[in-house]
PDB file of C-alpha atoms and ligand atoms in Angstrom:
ATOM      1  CA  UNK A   1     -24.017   4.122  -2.200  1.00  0.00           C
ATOM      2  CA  UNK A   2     -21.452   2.573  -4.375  1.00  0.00           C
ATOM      3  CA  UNK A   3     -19.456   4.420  -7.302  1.00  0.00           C
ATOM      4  CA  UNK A   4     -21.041   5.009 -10.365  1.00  0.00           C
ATOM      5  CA  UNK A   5     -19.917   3.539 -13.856  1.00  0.00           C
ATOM      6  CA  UNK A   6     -18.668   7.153 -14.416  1.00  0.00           C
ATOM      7  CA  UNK A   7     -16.669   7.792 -11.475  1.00  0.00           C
ATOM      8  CA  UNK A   8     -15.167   4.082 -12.614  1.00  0.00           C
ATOM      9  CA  UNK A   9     -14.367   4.883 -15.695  1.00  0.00           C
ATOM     10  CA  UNK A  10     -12.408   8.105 -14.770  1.00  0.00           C
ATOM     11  CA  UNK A  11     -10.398   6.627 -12.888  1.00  0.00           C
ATOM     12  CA  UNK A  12      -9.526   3.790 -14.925  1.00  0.00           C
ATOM     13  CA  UNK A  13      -8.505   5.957 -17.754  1.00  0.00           C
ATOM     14  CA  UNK A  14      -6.419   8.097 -15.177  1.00  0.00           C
ATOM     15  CA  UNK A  15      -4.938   4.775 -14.235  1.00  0.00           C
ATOM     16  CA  UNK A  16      -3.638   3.704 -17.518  1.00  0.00           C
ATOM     17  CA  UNK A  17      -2.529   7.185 -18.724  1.00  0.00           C
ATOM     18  CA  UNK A  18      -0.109   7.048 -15.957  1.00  0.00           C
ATOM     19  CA  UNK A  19       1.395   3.716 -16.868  1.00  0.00           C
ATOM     20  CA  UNK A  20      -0.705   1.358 -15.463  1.00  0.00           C
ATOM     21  CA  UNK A  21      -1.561  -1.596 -17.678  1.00  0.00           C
ATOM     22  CA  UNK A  22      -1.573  -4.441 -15.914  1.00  0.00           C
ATOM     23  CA  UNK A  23      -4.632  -6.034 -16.127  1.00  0.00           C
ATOM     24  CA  UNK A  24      -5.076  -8.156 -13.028  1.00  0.00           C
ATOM     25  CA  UNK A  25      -4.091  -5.088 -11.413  1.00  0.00           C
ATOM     26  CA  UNK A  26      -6.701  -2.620 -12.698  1.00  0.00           C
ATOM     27  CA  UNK A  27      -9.419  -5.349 -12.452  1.00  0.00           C
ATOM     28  CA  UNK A  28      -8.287  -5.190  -8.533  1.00  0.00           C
ATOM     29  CA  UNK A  29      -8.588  -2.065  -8.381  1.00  0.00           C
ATOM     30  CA  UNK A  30     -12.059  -1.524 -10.686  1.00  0.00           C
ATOM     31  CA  UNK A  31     -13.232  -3.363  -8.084  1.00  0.00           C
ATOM     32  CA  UNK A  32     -12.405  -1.753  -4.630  1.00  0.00           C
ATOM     33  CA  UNK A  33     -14.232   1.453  -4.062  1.00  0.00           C
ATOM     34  CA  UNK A  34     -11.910   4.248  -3.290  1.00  0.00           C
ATOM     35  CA  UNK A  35     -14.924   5.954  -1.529  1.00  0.00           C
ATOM     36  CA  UNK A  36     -15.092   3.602   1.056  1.00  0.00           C
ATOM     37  CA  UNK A  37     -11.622   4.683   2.637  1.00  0.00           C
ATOM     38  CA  UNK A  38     -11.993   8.352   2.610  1.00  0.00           C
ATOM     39  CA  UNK A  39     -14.394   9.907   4.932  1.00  0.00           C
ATOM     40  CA  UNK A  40     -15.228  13.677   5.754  1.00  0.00           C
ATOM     41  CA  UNK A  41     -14.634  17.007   4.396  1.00  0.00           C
ATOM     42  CA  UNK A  42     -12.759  15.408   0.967  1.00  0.00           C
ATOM     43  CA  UNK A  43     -14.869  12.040   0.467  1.00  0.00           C
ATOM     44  CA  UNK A  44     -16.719  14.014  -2.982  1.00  0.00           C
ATOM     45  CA  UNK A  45     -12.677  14.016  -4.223  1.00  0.00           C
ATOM     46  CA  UNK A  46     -12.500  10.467  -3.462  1.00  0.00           C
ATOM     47  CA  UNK A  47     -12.152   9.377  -7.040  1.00  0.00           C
ATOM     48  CA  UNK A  48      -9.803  12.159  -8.414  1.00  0.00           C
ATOM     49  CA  UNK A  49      -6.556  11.093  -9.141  1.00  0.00           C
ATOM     50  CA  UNK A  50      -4.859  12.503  -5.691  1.00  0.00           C
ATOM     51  CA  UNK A  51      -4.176  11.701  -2.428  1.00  0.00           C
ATOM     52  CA  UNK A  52      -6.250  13.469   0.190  1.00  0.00           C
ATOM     53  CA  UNK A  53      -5.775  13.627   3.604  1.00  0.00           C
ATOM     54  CA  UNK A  54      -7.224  10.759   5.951  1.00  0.00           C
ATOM     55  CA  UNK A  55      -7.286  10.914   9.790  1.00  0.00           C
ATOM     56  CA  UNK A  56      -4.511  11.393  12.579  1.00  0.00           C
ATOM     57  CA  UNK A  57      -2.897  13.569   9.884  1.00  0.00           C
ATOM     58  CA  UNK A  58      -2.044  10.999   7.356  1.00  0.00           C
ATOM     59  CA  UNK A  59      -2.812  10.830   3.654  1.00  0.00           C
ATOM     60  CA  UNK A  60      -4.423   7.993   2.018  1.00  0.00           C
ATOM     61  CA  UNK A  61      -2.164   7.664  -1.565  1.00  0.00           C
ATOM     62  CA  UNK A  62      -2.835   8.605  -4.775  1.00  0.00           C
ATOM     63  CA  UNK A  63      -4.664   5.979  -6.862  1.00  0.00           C
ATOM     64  CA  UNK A  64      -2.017   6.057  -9.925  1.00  0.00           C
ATOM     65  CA  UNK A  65       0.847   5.411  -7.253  1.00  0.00           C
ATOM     66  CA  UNK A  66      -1.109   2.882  -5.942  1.00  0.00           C
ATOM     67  CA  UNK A  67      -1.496   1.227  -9.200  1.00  0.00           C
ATOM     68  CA  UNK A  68       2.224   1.337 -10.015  1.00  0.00           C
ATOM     69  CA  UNK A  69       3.597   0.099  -6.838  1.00  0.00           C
ATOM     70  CA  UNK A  70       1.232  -2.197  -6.776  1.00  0.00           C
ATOM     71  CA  UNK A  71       2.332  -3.118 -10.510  1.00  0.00           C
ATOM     72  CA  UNK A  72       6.279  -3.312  -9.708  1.00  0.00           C
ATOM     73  CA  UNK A  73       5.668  -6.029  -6.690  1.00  0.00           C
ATOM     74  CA  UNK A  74       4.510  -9.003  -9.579  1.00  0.00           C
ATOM     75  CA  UNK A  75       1.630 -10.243  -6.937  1.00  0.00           C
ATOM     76  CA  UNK A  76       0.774 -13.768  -7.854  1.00  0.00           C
ATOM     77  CA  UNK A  77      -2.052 -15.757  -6.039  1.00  0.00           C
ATOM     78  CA  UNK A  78      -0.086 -17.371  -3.713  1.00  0.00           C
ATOM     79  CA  UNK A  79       1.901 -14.402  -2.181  1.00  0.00           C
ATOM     80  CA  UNK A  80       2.369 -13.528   1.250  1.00  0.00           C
ATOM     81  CA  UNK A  81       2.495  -9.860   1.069  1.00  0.00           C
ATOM     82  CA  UNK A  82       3.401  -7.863   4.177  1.00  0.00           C
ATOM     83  CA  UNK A  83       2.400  -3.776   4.081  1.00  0.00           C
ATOM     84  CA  UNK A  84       3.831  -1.047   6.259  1.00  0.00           C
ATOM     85  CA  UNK A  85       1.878   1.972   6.611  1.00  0.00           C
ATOM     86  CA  UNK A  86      -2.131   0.857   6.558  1.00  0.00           C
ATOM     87  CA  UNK A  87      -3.257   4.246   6.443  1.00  0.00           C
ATOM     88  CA  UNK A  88      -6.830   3.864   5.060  1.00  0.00           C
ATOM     89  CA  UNK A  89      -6.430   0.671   4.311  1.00  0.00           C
ATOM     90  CA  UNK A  90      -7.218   1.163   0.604  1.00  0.00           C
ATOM     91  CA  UNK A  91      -3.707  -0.260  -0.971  1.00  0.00           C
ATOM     92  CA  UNK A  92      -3.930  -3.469   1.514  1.00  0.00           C
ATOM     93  CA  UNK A  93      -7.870  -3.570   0.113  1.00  0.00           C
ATOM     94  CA  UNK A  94      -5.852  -3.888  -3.387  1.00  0.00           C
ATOM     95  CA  UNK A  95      -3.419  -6.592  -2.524  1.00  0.00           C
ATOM     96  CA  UNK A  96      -6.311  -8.543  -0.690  1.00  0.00           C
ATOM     97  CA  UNK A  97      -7.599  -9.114  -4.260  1.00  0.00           C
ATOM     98  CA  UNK A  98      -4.194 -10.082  -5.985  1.00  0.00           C
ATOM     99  CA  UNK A  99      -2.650 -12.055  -3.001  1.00  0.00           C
ATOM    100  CA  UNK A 100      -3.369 -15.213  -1.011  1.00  0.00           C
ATOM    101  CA  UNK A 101      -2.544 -13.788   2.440  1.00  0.00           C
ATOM    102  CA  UNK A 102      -1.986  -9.519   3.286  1.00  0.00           C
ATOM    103  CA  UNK A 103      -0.546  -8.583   6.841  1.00  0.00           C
ATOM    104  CA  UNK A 104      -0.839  -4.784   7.405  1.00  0.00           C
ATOM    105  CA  UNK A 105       0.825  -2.610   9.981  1.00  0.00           C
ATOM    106  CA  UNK A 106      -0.385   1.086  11.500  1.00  0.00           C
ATOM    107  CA  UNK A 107       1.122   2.739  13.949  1.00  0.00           C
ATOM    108  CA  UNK A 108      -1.881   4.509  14.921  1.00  0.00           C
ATOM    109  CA  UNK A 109      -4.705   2.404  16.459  1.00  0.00           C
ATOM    110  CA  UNK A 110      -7.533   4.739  14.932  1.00  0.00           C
ATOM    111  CA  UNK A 111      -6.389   4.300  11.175  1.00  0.00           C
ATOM    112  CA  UNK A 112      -6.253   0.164  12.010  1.00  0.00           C
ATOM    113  CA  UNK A 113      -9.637   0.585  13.889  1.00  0.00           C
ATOM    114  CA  UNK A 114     -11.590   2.131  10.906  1.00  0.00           C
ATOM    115  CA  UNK A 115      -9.744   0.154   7.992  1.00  0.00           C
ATOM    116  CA  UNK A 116     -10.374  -3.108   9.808  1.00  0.00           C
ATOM    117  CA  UNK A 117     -14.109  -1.947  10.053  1.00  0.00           C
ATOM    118  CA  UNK A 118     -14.136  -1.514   6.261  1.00  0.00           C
ATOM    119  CA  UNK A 119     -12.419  -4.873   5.596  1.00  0.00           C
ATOM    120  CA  UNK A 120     -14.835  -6.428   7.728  1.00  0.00           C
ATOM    121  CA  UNK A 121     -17.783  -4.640   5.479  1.00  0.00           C
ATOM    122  CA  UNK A 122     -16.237  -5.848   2.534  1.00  0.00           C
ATOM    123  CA  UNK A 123     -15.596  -9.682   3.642  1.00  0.00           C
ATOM    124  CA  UNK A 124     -12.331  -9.239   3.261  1.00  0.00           C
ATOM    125  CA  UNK A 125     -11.404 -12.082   5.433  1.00  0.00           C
ATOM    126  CA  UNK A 126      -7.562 -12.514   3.943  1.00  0.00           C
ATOM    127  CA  UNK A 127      -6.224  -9.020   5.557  1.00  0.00           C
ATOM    128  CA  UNK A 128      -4.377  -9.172   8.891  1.00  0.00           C
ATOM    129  CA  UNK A 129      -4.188  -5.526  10.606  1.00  0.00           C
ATOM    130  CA  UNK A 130      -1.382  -4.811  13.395  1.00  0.00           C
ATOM    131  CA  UNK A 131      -1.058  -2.194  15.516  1.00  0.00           C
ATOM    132  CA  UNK A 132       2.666  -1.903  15.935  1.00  0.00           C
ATOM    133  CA  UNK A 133       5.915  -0.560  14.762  1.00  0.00           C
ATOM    134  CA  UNK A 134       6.279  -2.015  11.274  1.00  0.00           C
ATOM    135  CA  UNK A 135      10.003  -0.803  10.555  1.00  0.00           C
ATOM    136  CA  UNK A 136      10.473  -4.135  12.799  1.00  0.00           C
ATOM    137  CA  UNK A 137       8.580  -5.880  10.477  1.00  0.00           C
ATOM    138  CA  UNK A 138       6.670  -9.196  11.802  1.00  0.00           C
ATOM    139  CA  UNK A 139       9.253 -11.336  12.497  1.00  0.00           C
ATOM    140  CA  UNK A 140       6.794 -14.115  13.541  1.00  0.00           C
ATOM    141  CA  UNK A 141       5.135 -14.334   9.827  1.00  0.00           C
ATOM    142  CA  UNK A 142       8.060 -14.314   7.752  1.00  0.00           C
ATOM    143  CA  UNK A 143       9.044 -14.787   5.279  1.00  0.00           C
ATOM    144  CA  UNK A 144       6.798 -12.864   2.859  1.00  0.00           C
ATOM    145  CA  UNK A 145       7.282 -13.175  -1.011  1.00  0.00           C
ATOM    146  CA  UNK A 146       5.938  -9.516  -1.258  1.00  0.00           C
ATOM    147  CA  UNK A 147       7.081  -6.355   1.057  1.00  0.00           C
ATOM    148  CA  UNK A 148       5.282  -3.382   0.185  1.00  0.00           C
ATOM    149  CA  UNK A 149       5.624   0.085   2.418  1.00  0.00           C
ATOM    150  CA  UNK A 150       3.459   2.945   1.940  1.00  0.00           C
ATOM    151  CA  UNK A 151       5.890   5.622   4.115  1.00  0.00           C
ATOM    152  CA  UNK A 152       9.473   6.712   3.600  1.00  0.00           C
ATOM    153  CA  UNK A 153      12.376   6.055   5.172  1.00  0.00           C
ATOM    154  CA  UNK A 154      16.295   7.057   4.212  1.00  0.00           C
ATOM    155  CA  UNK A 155      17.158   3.364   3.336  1.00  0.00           C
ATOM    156  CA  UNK A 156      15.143  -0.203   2.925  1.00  0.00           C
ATOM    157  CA  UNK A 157      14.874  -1.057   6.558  1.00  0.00           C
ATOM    158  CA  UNK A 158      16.909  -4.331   7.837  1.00  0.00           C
ATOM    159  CA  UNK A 159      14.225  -6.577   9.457  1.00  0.00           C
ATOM    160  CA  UNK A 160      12.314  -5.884   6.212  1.00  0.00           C
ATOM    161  CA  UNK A 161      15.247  -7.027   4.131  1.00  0.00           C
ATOM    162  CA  UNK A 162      15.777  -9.858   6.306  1.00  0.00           C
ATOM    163  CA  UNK A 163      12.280 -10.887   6.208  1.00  0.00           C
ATOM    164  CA  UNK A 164      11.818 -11.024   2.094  1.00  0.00           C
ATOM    165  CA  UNK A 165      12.247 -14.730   0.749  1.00  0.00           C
ATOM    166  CA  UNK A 166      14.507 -15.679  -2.206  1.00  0.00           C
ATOM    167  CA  UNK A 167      13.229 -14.689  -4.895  1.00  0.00           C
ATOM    168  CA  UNK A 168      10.693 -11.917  -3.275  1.00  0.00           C
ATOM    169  CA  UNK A 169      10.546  -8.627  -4.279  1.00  0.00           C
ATOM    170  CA  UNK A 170      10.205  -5.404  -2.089  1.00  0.00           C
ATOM    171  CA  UNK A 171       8.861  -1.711  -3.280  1.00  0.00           C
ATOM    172  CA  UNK A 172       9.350   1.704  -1.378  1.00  0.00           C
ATOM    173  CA  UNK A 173       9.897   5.305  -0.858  1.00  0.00           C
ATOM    174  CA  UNK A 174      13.295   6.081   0.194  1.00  0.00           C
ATOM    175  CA  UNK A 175      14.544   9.612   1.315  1.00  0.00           C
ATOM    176  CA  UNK A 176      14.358  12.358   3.550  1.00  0.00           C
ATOM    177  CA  UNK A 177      10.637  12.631   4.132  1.00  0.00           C
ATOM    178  CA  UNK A 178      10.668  16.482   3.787  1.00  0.00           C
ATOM    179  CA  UNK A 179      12.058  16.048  -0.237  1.00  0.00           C
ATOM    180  CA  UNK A 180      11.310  14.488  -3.180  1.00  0.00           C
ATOM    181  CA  UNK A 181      11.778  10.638  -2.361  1.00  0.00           C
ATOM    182  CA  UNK A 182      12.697   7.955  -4.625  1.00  0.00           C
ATOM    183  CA  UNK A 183      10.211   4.676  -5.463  1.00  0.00           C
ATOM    184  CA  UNK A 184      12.600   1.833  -5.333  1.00  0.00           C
ATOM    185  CA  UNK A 185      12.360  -1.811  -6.358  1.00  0.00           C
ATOM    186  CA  UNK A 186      14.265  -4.622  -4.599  1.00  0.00           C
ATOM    187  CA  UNK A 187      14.557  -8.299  -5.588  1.00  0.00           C
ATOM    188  CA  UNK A 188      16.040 -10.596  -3.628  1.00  0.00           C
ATOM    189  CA  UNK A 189      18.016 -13.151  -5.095  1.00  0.00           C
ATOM    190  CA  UNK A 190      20.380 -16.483  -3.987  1.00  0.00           C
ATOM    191  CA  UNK A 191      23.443 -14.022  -4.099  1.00  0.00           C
ATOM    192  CA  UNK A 192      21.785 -10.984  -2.836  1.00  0.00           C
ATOM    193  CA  UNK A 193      19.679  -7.728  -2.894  1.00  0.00           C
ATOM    194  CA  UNK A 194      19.013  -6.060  -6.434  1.00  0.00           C
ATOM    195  CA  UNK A 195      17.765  -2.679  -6.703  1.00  0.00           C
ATOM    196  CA  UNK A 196      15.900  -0.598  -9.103  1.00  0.00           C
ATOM    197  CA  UNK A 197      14.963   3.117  -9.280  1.00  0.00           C
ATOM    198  CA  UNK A 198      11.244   3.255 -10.198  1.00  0.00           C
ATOM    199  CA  UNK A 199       9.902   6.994 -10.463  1.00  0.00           C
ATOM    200  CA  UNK A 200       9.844  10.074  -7.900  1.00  0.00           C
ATOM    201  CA  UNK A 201       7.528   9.924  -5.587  1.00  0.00           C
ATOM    202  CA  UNK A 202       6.418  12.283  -1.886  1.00  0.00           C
ATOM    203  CA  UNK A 203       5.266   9.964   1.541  1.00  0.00           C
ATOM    204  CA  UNK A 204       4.520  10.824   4.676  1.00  0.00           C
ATOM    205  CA  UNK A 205       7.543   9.903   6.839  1.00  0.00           C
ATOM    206  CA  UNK A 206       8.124   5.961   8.018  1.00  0.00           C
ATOM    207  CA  UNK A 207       8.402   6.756  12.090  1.00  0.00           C
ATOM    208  CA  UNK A 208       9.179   5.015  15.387  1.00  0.00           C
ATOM    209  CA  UNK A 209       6.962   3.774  17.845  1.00  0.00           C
ATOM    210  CA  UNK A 210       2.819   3.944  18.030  1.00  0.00           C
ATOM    211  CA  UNK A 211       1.564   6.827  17.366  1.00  0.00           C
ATOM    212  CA  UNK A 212      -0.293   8.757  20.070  1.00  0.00           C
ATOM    213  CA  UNK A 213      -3.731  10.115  18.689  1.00  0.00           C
TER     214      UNK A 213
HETATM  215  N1  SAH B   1      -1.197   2.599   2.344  1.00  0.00           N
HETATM  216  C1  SAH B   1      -1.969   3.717   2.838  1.00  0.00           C
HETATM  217  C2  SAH B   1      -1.199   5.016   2.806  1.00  0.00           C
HETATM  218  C3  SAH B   1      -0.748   5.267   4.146  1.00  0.00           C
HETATM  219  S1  SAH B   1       0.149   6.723   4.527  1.00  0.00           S
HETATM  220  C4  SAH B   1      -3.296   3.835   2.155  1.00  0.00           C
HETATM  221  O1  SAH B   1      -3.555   3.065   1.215  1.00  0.00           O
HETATM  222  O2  SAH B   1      -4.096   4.656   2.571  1.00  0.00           O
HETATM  223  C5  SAH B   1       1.428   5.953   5.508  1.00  0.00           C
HETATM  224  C6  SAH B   1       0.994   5.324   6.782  1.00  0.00           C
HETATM  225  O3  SAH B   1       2.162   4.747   7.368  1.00  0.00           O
HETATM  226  C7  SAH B   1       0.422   6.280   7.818  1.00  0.00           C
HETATM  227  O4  SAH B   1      -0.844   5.872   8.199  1.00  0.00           O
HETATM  228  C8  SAH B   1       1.423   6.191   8.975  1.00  0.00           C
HETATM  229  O5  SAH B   1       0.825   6.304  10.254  1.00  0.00           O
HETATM  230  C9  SAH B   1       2.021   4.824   8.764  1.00  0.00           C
HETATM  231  N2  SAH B   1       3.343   4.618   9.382  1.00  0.00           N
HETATM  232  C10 SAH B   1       4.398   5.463   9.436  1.00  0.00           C
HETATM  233  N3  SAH B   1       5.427   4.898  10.102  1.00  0.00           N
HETATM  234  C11 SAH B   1       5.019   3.662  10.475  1.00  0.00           C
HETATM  235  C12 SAH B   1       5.627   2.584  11.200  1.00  0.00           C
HETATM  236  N4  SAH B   1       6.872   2.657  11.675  1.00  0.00           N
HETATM  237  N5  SAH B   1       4.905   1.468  11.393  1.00  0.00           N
HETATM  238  C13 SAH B   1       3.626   1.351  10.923  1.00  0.00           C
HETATM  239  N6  SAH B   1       3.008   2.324  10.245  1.00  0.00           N
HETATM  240  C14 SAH B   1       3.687   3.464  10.011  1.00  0.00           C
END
């Protein structure tokens, strides 16, 4: 069973009430079913404006955080976007609709397992999953024109810096994963990297190695 035009409209007005108005990117998201990616005890919650917890003790994000991160990266049809932090796969299911090419990275094999399984359901033939370390980035498929990563970390991480073309932007959590992190914004540019603060946000921690579940 799909969503019904209720549940849709719900969220959509949740959506815009927190700031998201860009229209390409709330047609992406009218049209990926939040349900999908949340199974168990909280899938009836799966269209309330929260995150919820997902498997191997992760959270799949809130859909208005979603929305504005997925706002402040500027996707255009042609983008390369790389995503740290799969999760559910729900945010890459986003980006699959806004960019040409999406290469996601989990660190635990179950979460890539089951959100490959729903990309596969969906035909969603432009998403790449990894199982891997993504703070390394993917060396081998850069460089992307959009970096987006879905878990905190004290600073933007080298490789990913290194890895975002001229002219790319880059969105994150950065802090100490136990506070109240920060949702940054970084453009690169001929001369450099230029930052901007977007809003607080809270992630589950960006951390090294596979994870063993
Ligand atoms: N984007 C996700 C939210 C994921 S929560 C969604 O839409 O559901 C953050 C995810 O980042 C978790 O699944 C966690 O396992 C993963 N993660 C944390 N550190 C990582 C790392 N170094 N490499 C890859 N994934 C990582």
């Amino acid at each position: 069973m799909s969503w019904t035009a209720e549940q849709k409209m719900r969220l959509l007005f949740a959506l815009r009430s927190k700031g998201v108005t860009d229209k390409r990117v709330l047609t992406a998201m009218e049209s990926v079913d939040r349900g999908l990616f949340v199974q168990g005890l909280f899938a009836d919650r799966a269209y309330d404006d929260t995150p919820l917890p997902i498997a191997c003790g992760q959270t799949i994000s809130q859909p208005s955080i979603v929305g504005l991160m997925t706002q402040a990266l500027e996707v255009n049809p042609r983008d390369k976007v790389l995503e740290l932090g799969t999760g559910s796969g729900y945010q890459a299911a986003i980006l699959s609709q806004l960019a040409r090419r999406v290469y996601t990275v989990e660190r635990f094999k179950r979460l890539v397992d089951q959100s490959q399984a729903v990309f596969d359901r969906l035909g969603m033939t432009n998403i790449t999953t990894f199982l891997s370390d993504g703070s390394h980035g993917l060396p081998e498929h850069a460089p992307f024109e959009r970096i987006i990563v879905t878990a905190a970390a004290e600073d933007p991480p080298g490789p990913l810096l290194a890895q975002l073309g001229i002219g790319g932007i880059m969105v994150l959590p950065v802090g100490q994963s136990d506070a109240v992190q920060t949702l940054i914004r970084v453009r690169r540019t001929e001369q450099g990297y230029d930052y901007d603060e977007l809003c607080p946000v809270r992630f589950v921690p960006l951390l090294e190695g596979l994870g063993r579940e």
